[in-house]
């Protein structure tokens, strides 16, 4: 049995941020990571015969100066600035994304464009006063016709459910600040001055719209480079990281104020640890299954749902297939949702100049037909669909491999908020030294910077010995409230604990 002050579950961005900062302050810290090989979680960089690829492309963009400073502290030499180029493929045509007005008009045709405007004006006159679903929210902002062309098919591929069953929360978080007016203003600017907006486009109030950022930082060998460096620095500072080690049980002794943790290694060995504080970035559903005594909120945790994800990396015998970083495939006749072009992310991702490496992304549920398909079947499907879209022929594709990612997306269904609230209240009342951080750790559809910020504030709380910050208040608004040098300080101010009624979401 080994003891540390803090025990961290998961060596993804949230877990490693916490471990790095704690060990930097001399706090003894142990991390367990289920994956036997990779740190970085969903932000890892996988490799196959020297080809490197992300689980989805991972842009590094944050308005939080504290987060950006930490990226540079951990990986000072290896960031490159990359232009963002992405398009939408729909009905046999490519649309720049962000949209360009004249190109969109040309692709849609004058009649369809006119109908889109009329349907938008109708929704402006008769909006849904209280949009509850994704469909209602987007139709309010863009009109029904544009919703069905640019949002419906892709969103339903991602979530595997109807846009009428997806909460408006997701749209409000992901497409925040964007409506048809801003999109049209942008589209016009993009048509006239395509390179004019280096740092992202602006909404009416001048706020930068994250969805449309036009350049980003990227480690030259992918995001995994960042998390490998964080793990190495954590170890150099005295921290321990056990790879291939999965949480089994988490028992709280209230009298001793101590956690006893058991974990299983890939060869079946059970290891036991003790710690005063536990930071968890594991999916809440799994975590709450492990906690003893059984938490009262366990039934809520059991109801949380996830969407899973497969990347089929194809190595193509062509040097450069297209200039985009990725293409959204809205086309309903194929299952692929997005295609990444890894050389556009960084030339160092592809070891041979004569070859291209593409990532065809499929969204699925663990246990469904796609998830259960063999690697050979998935590679066959990806080759067929790439040919159907017209980006390469079957014979151009030399090789391929499959990477499966369980629980890539926490699902925002109509009950998730209530369930997460119930769990929060339970943990706050009964397990104050259990700290939830990160994406599945908080059931939050977040980016790396948000996952990191929740870990950074948790570390501050642990070091202070009291909850100075309510990490549940680190939402997109709080974190990105103020840009620039004072941003981090403002963000920190805006997440200071304020009394709130029980059960109310911040
Ligand atoms: C397709 C896609 C594209 C994305 N693109 C971007 C992007 O462009 N930019 C960006 O910033 N973010 C992006 N993200 C989001 C980013 O991947 C996440 O925000 C980030 O990885 C979350 O970090 P985390 O540490 O909270 O969780 P994770 O990355 O999920 O890491 C959790 C870690 O905990 C481990 N773990 C889980 N359960 C256990 C257990 N029981 N025992 C031991 N270990 C366990 C896991 O193996 C994993 O390593 C994207 C995500 C997806 C799915």
CSV table of C-alpha atoms and ligand atoms in Angstrom, one decimal, residues 9-16 32-35 38-43 55-61 71 245-247 281-283 286 309 338 345 361 363 405 407-409 437-441 446-449 451, ligand 1:
chain,number,residue,atom,x,y,z
A,9,UNK,CA,-7.6,9.3,-11.6
A,10,UNK,CA,-6.7,9.7,-15.3
A,11,UNK,CA,-3.7,11.1,-17.1
A,12,UNK,CA,-5.6,13.2,-19.6
A,13,UNK,CA,-5.3,17.0,-19.8
A,14,UNK,CA,-7.2,17.6,-16.5
A,15,UNK,CA,-5.5,14.9,-14.5
A,16,UNK,CA,-2.0,15.8,-15.7
A,32,UNK,CA,-3.4,6.1,-12.3
A,33,UNK,CA,-4.1,5.9,-16.0
A,34,UNK,CA,-6.2,3.0,-17.6
A,35,UNK,CA,-4.4,3.2,-20.9
A,38,UNK,CA,-0.7,6.7,-24.0
A,39,UNK,CA,-1.2,9.6,-21.7
A,40,UNK,CA,-3.4,12.5,-22.9
A,41,UNK,CA,-6.8,10.8,-22.8
A,42,UNK,CA,-8.9,12.0,-25.7
A,43,UNK,CA,-6.2,14.5,-26.4
A,55,UNK,CA,-8.5,11.4,-31.8
A,56,UNK,CA,-10.3,14.2,-33.7
A,57,UNK,CA,-8.0,17.1,-34.6
A,58,UNK,CA,-7.1,19.1,-31.4
A,59,UNK,CA,-6.7,22.8,-31.8
A,60,UNK,CA,-5.1,24.7,-29.0
A,61,UNK,CA,-7.0,27.8,-28.5
A,71,UNK,CA,0.9,25.3,-22.3
A,245,UNK,CA,-4.0,0.9,-14.1
A,246,UNK,CA,-7.8,1.2,-13.7
A,247,UNK,CA,-9.8,2.3,-10.7
A,281,UNK,CA,-11.3,12.8,-14.4
A,282,UNK,CA,-12.9,9.4,-14.9
A,283,UNK,CA,-16.4,9.4,-16.3
A,286,UNK,CA,-17.8,4.8,-13.6
A,309,UNK,CA,-16.1,7.6,-31.5
A,338,UNK,CA,-15.6,14.3,-40.6
A,345,UNK,CA,-2.3,19.9,-39.0
A,361,UNK,CA,-14.4,9.9,-38.1
A,363,UNK,CA,-19.7,8.6,-34.3
A,405,UNK,CA,-12.5,6.0,-28.2
A,407,UNK,CA,-17.1,8.0,-24.1
A,408,UNK,CA,-15.7,10.7,-26.4
A,409,UNK,CA,-18.8,12.8,-25.8
A,437,UNK,CA,-12.5,17.7,-12.9
A,438,UNK,CA,-12.5,17.7,-16.7
A,439,UNK,CA,-14.8,16.5,-19.5
A,440,UNK,CA,-16.3,13.2,-18.5
A,441,UNK,CA,-15.2,13.9,-15.0
A,446,UNK,CA,-15.5,20.9,-23.0
A,447,UNK,CA,-12.2,21.6,-24.7
A,448,UNK,CA,-8.7,21.0,-23.2
A,449,UNK,CA,-8.4,24.5,-21.8
A,451,UNK,CA,-10.6,20.8,-18.5
B,1,LIG,C1,-13.4,14.4,-31.7
B,1,LIG,C2,-12.9,15.4,-30.6
B,1,LIG,C3,-12.3,16.6,-31.0
B,1,LIG,C4,-11.8,17.5,-30.1
B,1,LIG,N1,-11.2,18.6,-30.5
B,1,LIG,C5,-10.6,19.4,-29.6
B,1,LIG,C6,-9.9,20.6,-30.0
B,1,LIG,O1,-9.8,20.9,-31.2
B,1,LIG,N2,-9.3,21.4,-29.0
B,1,LIG,C7,-9.5,21.1,-27.7
B,1,LIG,O2,-8.9,21.8,-26.9
B,1,LIG,N3,-10.2,20.0,-27.3
B,1,LIG,C8,-10.8,19.2,-28.2
B,1,LIG,N4,-11.5,18.1,-27.7
B,1,LIG,C9,-11.8,17.9,-26.3
B,1,LIG,C10,-10.6,17.3,-25.5
B,1,LIG,O3,-10.3,16.0,-26.1
B,1,LIG,C11,-11.0,17.2,-24.1
B,1,LIG,O4,-11.5,18.4,-23.6
B,1,LIG,C12,-9.9,16.7,-23.1
B,1,LIG,O5,-9.2,15.6,-23.6
B,1,LIG,C13,-10.5,16.4,-21.8
B,1,LIG,O6,-9.5,16.1,-20.9
B,1,LIG,P1,-9.8,15.3,-19.6
B,1,LIG,O7,-8.6,15.1,-18.9
B,1,LIG,O8,-11.0,15.9,-18.8
B,1,LIG,O9,-10.5,13.9,-20.1
B,1,LIG,P2,-9.9,12.8,-21.0
B,1,LIG,O10,-9.1,13.3,-22.2
B,1,LIG,O11,-11.1,11.9,-21.3
B,1,LIG,O12,-8.9,12.0,-20.1
B,1,LIG,C14,-9.3,11.2,-19.0
B,1,LIG,C15,-8.2,10.1,-18.8
B,1,LIG,O13,-8.7,9.3,-17.7
B,1,LIG,C16,-8.4,7.9,-17.9
B,1,LIG,N5,-9.4,7.2,-17.2
B,1,LIG,C17,-10.8,7.2,-17.3
B,1,LIG,N6,-11.3,6.4,-16.5
B,1,LIG,C18,-10.3,5.8,-15.7
B,1,LIG,C19,-10.3,4.9,-14.7
B,1,LIG,N7,-11.4,4.3,-14.2
B,1,LIG,N8,-9.1,4.5,-14.1
B,1,LIG,C20,-8.0,5.1,-14.6
B,1,LIG,N9,-7.9,6.0,-15.6
B,1,LIG,C21,-9.1,6.3,-16.2
B,1,LIG,C22,-8.7,7.8,-19.4
B,1,LIG,O14,-8.0,6.7,-20.0
B,1,LIG,C23,-8.0,9.1,-19.9
B,1,LIG,O15,-6.7,9.0,-20.2
B,1,LIG,C24,-12.0,17.2,-28.7
B,1,LIG,C25,-12.7,16.0,-28.3
B,1,LIG,C26,-13.1,15.1,-29.3
B,1,LIG,C27,-13.9,13.9,-28.8
